[in-house]
mmCIF file of C-alpha atoms in Angstrom:
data_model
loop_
_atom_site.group_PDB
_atom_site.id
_atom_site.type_symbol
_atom_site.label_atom_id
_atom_site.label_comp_id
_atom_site.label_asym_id
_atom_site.label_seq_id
_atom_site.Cartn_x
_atom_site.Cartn_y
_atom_site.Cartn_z
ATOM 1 C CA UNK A 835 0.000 0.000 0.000
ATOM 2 C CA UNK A 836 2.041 2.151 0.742
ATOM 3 C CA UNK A 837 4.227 1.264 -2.459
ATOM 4 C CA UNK A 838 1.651 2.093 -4.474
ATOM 5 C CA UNK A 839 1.168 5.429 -2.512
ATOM 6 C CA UNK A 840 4.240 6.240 -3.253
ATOM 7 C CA UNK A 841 4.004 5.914 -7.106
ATOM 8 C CA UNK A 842 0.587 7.888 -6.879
ATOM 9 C CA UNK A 843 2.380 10.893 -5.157
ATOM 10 C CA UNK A 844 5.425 10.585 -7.514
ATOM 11 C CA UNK A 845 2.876 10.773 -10.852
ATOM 12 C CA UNK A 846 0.969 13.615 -8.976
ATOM 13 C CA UNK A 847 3.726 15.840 -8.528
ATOM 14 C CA UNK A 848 4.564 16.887 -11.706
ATOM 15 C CA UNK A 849 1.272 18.009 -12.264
ATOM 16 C CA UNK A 850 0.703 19.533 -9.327
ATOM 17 C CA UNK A 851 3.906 21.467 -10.132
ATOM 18 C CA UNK A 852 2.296 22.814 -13.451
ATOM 19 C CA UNK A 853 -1.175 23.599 -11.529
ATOM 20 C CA UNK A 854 0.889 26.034 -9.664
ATOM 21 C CA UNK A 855 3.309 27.188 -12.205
ATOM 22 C CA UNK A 856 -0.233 28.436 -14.108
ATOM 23 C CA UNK A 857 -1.507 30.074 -10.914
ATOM 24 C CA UNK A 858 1.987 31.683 -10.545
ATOM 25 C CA UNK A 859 1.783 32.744 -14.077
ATOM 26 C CA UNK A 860 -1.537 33.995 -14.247
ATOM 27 C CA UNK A 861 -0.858 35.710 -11.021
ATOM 28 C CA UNK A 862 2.360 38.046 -12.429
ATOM 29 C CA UNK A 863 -0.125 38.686 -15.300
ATOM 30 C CA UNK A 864 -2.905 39.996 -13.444
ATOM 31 C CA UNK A 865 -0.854 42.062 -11.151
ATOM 32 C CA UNK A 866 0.818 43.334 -14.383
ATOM 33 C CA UNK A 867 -2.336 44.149 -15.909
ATOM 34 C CA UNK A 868 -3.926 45.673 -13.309
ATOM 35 C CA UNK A 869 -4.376 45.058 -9.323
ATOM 36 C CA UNK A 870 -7.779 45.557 -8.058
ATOM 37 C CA UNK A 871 -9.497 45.394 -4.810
ATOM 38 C CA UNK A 872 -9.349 41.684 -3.177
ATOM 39 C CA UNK A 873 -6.583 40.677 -5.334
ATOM 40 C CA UNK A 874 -2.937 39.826 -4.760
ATOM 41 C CA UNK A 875 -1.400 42.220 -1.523
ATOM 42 C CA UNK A 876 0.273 45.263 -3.308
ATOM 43 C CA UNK A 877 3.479 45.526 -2.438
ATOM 44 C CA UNK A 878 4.000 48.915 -0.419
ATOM 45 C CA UNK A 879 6.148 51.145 1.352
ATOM 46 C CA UNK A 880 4.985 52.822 4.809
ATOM 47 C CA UNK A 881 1.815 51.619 6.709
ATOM 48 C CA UNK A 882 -0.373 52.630 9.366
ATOM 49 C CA UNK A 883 0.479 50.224 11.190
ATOM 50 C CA UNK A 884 3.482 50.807 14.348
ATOM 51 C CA UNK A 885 5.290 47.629 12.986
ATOM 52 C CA UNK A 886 6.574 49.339 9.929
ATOM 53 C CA UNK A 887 10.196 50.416 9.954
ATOM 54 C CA UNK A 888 8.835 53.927 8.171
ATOM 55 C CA UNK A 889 5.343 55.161 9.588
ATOM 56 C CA UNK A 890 4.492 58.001 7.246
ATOM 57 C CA UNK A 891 2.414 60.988 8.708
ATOM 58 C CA UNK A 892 1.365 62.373 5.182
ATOM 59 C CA UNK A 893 3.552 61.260 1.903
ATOM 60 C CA UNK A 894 2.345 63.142 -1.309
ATOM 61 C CA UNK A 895 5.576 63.271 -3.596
ATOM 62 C CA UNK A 896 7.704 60.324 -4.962
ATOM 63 C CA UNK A 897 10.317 60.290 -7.560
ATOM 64 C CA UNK A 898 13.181 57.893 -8.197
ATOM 65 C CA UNK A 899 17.024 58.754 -9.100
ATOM 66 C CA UNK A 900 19.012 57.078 -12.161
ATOM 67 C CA UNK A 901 20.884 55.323 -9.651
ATOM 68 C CA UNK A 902 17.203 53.384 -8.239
ATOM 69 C CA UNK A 903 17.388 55.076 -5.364
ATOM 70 C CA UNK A 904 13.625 56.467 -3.888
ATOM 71 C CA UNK A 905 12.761 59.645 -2.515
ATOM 72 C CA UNK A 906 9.228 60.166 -0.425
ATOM 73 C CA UNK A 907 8.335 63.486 0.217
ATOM 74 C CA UNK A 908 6.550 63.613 3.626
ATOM 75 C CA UNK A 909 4.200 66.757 3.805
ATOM 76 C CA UNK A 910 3.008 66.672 6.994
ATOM 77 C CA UNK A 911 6.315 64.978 8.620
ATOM 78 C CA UNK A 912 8.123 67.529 6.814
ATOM 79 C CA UNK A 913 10.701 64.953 6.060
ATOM 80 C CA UNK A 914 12.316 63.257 2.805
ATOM 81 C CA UNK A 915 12.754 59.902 3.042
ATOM 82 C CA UNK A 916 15.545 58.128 1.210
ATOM 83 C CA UNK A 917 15.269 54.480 0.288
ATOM 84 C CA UNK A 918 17.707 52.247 -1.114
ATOM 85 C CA UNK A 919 16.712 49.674 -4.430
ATOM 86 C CA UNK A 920 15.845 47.370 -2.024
ATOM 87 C CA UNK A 921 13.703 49.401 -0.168
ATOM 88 C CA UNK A 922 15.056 49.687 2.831
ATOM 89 C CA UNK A 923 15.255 52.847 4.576
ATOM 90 C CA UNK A 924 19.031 54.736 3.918
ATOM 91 C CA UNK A 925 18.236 58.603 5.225
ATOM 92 C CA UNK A 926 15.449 60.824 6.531
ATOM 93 C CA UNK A 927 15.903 64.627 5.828
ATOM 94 C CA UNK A 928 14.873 67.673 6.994
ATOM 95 C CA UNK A 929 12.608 68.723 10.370
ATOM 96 C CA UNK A 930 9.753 71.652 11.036
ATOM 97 C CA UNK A 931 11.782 74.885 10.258
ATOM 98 C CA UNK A 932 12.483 77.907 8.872
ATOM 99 C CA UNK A 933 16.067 77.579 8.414
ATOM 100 C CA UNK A 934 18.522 75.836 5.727
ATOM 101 C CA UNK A 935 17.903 72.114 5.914
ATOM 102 C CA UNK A 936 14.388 72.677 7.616
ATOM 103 C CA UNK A 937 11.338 72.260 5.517
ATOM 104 C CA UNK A 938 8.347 73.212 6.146
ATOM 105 C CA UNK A 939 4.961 70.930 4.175
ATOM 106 C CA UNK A 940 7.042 69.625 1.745
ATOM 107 C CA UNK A 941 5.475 68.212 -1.291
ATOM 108 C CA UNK A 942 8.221 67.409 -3.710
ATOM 109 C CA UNK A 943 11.613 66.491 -4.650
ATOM 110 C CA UNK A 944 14.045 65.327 -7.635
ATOM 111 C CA UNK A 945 17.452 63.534 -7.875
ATOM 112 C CA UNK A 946 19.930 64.532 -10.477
ATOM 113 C CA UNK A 947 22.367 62.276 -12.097
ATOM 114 C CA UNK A 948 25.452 63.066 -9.900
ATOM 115 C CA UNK A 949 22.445 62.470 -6.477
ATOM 116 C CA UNK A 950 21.730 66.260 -5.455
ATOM 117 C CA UNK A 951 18.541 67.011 -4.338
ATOM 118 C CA UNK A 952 15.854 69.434 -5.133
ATOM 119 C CA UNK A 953 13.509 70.273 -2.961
ATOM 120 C CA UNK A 954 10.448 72.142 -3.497
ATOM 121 C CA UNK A 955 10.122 73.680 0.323
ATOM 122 C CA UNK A 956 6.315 74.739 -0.354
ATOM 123 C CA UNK A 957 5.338 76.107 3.538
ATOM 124 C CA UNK A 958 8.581 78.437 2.946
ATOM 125 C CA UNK A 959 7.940 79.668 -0.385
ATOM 126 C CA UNK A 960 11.645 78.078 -1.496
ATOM 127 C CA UNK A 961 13.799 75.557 -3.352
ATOM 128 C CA UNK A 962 16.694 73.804 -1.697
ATOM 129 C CA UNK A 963 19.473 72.426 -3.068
ATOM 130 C CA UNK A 964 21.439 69.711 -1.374
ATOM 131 C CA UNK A 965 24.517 67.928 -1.915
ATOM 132 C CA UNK A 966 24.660 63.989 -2.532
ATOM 133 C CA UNK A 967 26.063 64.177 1.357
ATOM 134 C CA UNK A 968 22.138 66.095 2.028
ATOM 135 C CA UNK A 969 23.974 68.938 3.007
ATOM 136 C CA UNK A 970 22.676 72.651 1.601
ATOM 137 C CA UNK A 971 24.161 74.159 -0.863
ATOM 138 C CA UNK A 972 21.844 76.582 -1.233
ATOM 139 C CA UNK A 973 18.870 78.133 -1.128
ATOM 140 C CA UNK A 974 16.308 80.402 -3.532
ATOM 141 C CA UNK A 975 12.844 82.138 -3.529
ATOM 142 C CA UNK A 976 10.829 84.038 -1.145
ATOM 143 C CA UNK A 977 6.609 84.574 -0.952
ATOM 144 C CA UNK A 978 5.277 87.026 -3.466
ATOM 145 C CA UNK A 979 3.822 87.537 -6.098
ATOM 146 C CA UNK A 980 7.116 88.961 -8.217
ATOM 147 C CA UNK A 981 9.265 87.220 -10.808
ATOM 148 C CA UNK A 982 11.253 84.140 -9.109
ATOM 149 C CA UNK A 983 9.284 84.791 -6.034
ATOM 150 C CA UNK A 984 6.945 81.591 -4.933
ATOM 151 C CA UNK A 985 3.505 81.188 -3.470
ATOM 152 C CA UNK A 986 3.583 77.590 -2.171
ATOM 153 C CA UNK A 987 6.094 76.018 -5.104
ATOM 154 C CA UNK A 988 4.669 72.408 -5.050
ATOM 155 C CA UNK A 989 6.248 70.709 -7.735
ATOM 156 C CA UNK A 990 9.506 70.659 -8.922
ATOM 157 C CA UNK A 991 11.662 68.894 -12.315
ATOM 158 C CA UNK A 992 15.011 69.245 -13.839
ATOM 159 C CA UNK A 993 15.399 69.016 -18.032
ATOM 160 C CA UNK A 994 18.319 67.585 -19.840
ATOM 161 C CA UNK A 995 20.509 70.678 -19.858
ATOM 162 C CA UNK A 996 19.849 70.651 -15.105
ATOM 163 C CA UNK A 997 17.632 73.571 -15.535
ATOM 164 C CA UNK A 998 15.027 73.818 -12.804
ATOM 165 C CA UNK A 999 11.347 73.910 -13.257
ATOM 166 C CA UNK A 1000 8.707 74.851 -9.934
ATOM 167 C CA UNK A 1001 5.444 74.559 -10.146
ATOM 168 C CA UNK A 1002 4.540 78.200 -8.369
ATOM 169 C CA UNK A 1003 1.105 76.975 -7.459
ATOM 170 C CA UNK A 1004 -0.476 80.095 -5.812
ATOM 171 C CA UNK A 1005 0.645 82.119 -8.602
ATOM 172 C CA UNK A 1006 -0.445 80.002 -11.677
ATOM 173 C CA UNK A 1007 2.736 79.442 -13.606
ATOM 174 C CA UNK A 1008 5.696 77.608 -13.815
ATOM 175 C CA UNK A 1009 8.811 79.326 -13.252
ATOM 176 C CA UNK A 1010 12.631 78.249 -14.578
ATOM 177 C CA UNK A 1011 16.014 78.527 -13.268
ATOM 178 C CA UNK A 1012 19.502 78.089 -13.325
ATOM 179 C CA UNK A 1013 21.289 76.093 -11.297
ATOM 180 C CA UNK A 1014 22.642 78.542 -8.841
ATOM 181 C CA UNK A 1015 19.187 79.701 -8.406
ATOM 182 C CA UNK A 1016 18.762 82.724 -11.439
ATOM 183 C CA UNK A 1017 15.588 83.150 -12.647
ATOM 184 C CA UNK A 1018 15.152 82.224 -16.506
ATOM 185 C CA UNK A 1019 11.902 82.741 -17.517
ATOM 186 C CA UNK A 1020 8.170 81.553 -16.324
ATOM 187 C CA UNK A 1021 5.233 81.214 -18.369
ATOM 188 C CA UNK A 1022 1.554 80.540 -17.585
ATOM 189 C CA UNK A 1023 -1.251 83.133 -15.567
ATOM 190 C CA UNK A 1024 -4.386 82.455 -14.116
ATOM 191 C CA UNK A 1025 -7.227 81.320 -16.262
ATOM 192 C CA UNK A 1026 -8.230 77.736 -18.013
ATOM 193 C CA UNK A 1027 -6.937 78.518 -21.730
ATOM 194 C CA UNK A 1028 -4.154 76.747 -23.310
ATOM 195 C CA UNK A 1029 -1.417 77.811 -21.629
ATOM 196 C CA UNK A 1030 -3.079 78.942 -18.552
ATOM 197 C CA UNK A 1031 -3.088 77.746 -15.158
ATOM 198 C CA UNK A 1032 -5.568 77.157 -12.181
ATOM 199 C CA UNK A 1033 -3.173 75.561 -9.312
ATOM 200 C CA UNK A 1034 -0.614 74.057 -11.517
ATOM 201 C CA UNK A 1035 0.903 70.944 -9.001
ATOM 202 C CA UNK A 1036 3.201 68.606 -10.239
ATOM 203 C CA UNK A 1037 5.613 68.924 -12.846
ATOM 204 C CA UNK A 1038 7.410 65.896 -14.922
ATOM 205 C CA UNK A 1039 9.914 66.406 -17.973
ATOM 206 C CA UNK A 1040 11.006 63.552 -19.998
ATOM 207 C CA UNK A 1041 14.464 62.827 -22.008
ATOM 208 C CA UNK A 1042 12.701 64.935 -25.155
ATOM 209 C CA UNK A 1043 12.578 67.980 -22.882
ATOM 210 C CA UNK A 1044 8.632 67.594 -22.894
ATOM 211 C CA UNK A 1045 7.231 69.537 -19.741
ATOM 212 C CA UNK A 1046 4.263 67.902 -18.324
ATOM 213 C CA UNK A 1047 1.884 70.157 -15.930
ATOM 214 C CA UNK A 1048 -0.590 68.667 -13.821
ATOM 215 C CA UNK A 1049 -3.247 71.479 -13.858
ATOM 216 C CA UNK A 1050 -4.702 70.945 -10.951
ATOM 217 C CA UNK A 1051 -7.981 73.035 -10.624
ATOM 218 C CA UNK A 1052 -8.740 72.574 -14.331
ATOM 219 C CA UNK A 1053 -8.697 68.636 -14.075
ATOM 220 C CA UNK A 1054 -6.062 68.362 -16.649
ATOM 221 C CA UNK A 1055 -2.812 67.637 -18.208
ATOM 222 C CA UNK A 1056 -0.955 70.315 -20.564
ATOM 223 C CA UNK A 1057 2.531 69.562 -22.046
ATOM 224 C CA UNK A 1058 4.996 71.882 -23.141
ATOM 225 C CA UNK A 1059 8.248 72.593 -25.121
ATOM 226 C CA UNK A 1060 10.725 73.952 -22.340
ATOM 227 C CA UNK A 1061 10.126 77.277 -23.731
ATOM 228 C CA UNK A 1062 6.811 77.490 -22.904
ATOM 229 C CA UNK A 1063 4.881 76.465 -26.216
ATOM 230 C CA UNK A 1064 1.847 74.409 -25.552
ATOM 231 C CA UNK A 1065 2.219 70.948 -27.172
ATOM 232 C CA UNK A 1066 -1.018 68.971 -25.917
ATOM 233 C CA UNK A 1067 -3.691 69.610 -23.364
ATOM 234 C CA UNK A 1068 -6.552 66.526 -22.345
ATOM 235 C CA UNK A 1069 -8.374 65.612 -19.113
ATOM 236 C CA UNK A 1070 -11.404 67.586 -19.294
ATOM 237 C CA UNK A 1071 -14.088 65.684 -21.204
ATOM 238 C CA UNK A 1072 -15.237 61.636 -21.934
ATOM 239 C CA UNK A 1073 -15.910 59.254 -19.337
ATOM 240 C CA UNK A 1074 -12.405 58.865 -18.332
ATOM 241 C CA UNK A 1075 -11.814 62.657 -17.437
ATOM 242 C CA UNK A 1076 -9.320 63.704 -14.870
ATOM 243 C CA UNK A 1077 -10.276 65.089 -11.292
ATOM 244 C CA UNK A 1078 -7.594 66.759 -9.522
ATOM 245 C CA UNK A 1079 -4.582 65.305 -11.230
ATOM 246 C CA UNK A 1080 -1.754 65.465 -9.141
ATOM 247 C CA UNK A 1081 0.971 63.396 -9.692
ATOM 248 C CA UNK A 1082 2.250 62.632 -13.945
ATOM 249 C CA UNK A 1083 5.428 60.090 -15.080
ATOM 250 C CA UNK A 1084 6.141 58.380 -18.232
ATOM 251 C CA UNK A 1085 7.732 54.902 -18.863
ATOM 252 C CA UNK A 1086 10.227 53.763 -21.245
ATOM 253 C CA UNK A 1087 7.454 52.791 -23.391
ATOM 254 C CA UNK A 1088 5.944 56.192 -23.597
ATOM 255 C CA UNK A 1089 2.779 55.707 -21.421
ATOM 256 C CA UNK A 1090 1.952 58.432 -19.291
ATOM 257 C CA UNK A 1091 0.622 57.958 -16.208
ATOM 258 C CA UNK A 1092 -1.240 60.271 -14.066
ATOM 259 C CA UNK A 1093 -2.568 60.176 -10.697
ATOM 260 C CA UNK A 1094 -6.333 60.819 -10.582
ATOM 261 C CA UNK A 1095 -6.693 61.561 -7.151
ATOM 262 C CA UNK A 1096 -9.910 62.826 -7.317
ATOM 263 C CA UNK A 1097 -11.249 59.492 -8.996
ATOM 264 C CA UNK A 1098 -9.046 57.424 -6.587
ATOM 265 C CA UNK A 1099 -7.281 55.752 -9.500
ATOM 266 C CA UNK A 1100 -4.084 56.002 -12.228
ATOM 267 C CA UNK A 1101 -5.269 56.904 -15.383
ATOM 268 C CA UNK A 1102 -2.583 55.909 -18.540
ATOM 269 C CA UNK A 1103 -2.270 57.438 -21.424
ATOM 270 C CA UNK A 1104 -0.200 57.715 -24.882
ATOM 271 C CA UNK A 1105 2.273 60.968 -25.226
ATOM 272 C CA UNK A 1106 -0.796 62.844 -27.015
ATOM 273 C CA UNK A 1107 -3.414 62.155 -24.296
ATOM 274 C CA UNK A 1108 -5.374 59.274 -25.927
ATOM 275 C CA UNK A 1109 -6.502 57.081 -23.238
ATOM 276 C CA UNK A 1110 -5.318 53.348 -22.823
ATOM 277 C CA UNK A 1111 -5.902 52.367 -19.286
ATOM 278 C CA UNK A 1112 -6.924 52.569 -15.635
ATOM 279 C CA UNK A 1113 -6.893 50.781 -12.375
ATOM 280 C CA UNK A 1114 -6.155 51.374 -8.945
ATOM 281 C CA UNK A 1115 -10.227 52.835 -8.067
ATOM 282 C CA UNK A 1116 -11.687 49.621 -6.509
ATOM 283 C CA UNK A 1117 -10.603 50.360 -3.422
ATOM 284 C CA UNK A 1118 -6.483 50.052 -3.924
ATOM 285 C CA UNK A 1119 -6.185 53.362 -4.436
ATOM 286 C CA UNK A 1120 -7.122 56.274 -1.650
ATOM 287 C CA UNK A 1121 -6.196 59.690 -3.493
ATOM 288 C CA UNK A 1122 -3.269 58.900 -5.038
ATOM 289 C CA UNK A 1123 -1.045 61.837 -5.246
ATOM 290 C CA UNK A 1124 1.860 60.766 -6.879
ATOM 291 C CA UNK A 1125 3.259 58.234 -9.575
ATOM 292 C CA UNK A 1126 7.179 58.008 -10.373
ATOM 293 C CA UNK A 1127 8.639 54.750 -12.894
ATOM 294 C CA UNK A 1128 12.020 53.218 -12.243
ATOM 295 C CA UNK A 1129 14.095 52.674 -15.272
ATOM 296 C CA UNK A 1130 13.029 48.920 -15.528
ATOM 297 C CA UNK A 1131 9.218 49.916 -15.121
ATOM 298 C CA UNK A 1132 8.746 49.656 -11.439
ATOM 299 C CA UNK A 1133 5.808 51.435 -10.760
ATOM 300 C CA UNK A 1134 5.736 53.755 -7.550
ATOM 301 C CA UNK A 1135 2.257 55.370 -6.243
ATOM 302 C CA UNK A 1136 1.891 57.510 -3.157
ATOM 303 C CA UNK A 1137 -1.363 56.551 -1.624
ATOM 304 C CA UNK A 1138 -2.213 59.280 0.349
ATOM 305 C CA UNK A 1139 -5.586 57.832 2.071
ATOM 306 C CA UNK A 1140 -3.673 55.091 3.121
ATOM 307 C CA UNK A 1141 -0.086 56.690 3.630
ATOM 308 C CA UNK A 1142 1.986 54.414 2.358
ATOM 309 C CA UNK A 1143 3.706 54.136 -1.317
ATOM 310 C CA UNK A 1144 2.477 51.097 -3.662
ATOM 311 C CA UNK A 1145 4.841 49.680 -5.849
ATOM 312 C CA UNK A 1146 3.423 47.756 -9.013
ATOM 313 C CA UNK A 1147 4.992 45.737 -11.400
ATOM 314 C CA UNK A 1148 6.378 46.445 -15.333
ATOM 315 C CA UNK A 1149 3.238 47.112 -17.260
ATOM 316 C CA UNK A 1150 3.375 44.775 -20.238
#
C-alpha cells in the first residue's frame, strides 16, 4: 500500500507542479495588468500600522534617481525619506523649520544624475538644493507675487541641460532657473486657456525635454516645449476625465501615467493624451497623489488615504 502510494504521489507531482506554475503565471499577469481590490497584496512602502520600519504621517511626492534610489516626500512629517533599491530605509531629511535644511509641508523632490537634491520647500515659499552628502548648498525664492518669487512652489523637475522647473502653485505658472538659483523665464497666468493655469501641481519632464503640468484646478494635463509652447492639453471631457490630477510620469514605453486623485485611480495614457488604461479605483487606491517609474518599469504610487507608497509591477 504504501508502495503504491508512493508511485501515486510521484505521478501527482509533476502536475501539481504545473497547476501552480499556471496560478503563478496567471498571477504576475494579473498584477501586471492591473491590481484591483481583493486581489494579490500590493506591495508597499509605509503603513499605518506601528510595525513598519517607516510610519508616514502624510507622503504626497515620490520620484526615483538614475541610480534606483527612492525619494518620499513627507508633507506633513516635513521629512524626505531616502530608500535604497531594495527598499530599505538609507536617510530621513529635513525637520519643522524655517532655516537651511528645515522644511516646512514639503510636497516634492528630484534627484539629479550626480544624487543632489531638489527640494520644493512649499510652507517656505523656497527651493533647496542639497549635496549627494544632504547637506545645503543653497537656497532660492521668497513669498510674493514677483518674478522668481513663490507662493507655495509644489512641484519641482530638472530638463536635460539641469535647468530647474517649480510649479509656483499660488501664482499660476511655472517658473525656470539656473542652477545657482537665477531666474530664466516663467510662463503661464491664471485662467483655463491653453497655456493657462488654475493651481498648476506637479511637474514631470522627460528625455525629449517635454514639460508635463498637472493642472490641478482645471482637471487636466498640458505639455509643453521647455520654452513654454503648448504641445497637448486633455483631461477635461469623456468618461475617463481627470479630477484633480496630481501626480504625472512616463515609462520607457511612452505611457503616461497620471494620478487621478480625485477618482481614486491612475489613469494611462499615450504621449498625445489618448486614453489606454486605468486601475487602482476599486478600493487600492485612496487619493493617489503621486506616480514616479524606475528605469526597468517599477511602478511607484503615493497613496495618500492610506499613507503608504504602492509599488506595481512592469506594465506589459
Amino acid at each position: 500500500m504504501r508502495s503504491g502510494t508512493s508511485t501515486l504521489s510521484h505521478a501527482i507531482r509533476p502536475w501539481l507542479a504545473r497547476v501552480w506554475a499556471v496560478r503563478i503565471c496567471w498571477c504576475v499577469l494579473w498584477c501586471a495588468w492591473g491590481v484591483q481590490a481583493g486581489d494579490l497584496p500590493v506591495p508597499h512602502i509605509g503603513s499605518l500600522g506601528d510595525t513598519a520600519a517607516v510610519t508616514f504621517r502624510g507622503p504626497f511626492g515620490v520620484s526615483v534617481g538614475a541610480d534606483g534610489q527612492v525619494y518620499v516626500a513627507d508633507d506633513l512629517a516635513h521629512t524626505i525619506y531616502v530608500f535604497d533599491r531594495q527598499h530599505q530605509l538609507r536617510a530621513t531629511i529635513g525637520r519643522h523649520g524655517r532655516k537651511p535644511g528645515e522644511l516646512a509641508w514639503v510636497d516634492a523632490v528630484v534627484a539629479d544624475a550626480a544624487g543632489h537634491l531638489f527640494i520644493a520647500d512649499t510652507g517656505n515659499d523656497r527651493v533647496q538644493v542639497l549635496d549627494p552628502h544632504h547637506t545645503v548648498q543653497r537656497t532660492f525664492g521668497r513669498r510674493g507675487q514677483k518674478p522668481g518669487e513663490f507662493q507655495n512652489p509644489r512641484g519641482i523637475a530638472l530638463d536635460s541641460q539641469g535647468r530647474i522647473y517649480v510649479a509656483d502653485w499660488g501664482n499660476h505658472r511655472i517658473q525656470v532657473f539656473d542652477q545657482q538659483g537665477q531666474l530664466l523665464r516663467h510662463f503661464g497666468e491664471l485662467g483655463t486657456q491653453p497655456g493657462q493655469f488654475n493651481s498648476p501641481l506637479t511637474l514631470f519632464i522627460n528625455p525629449d525635454d517635454h514639460v508635463w503640468v498637472c493642472d490641478f484646478k482645471n482637471h487636466r494635463i498640458q505639455r509643453f516645449s521647455t520654452a513654454g509652447q503648448v504641445l497637448a492639453t486633455w483631461g477635461t471631457q469623456g468618461a475617463n476625465a481627470l479630477r484633480y490630477p496630481s501626480g504625472i510620469a512616463q515609462d520607457a514605453q511612452g505611457r503616461v501615467y497620471v494620478a487621478d486623485s480625485g477618482n481614486h485611480r491612475i489613469q494611462v495614457f499615450t504621449a498625445d493624451g489618448m486614453w489606454l488604461d486605468a486601475w487602482g479605483h476599486d478600493g487600492v487606491l485612496q487619493e493617489p497623489t503621486s506616480v514616479a517609474v524606475r528605469a526597468h518599469g517599477e511602478i511607484y504610487v503615493v497613496d495618500k488615504g492610506q499613507r503608504r507608497v504602492h509599488i506595481f509591477p512592469p506594465r506589459p
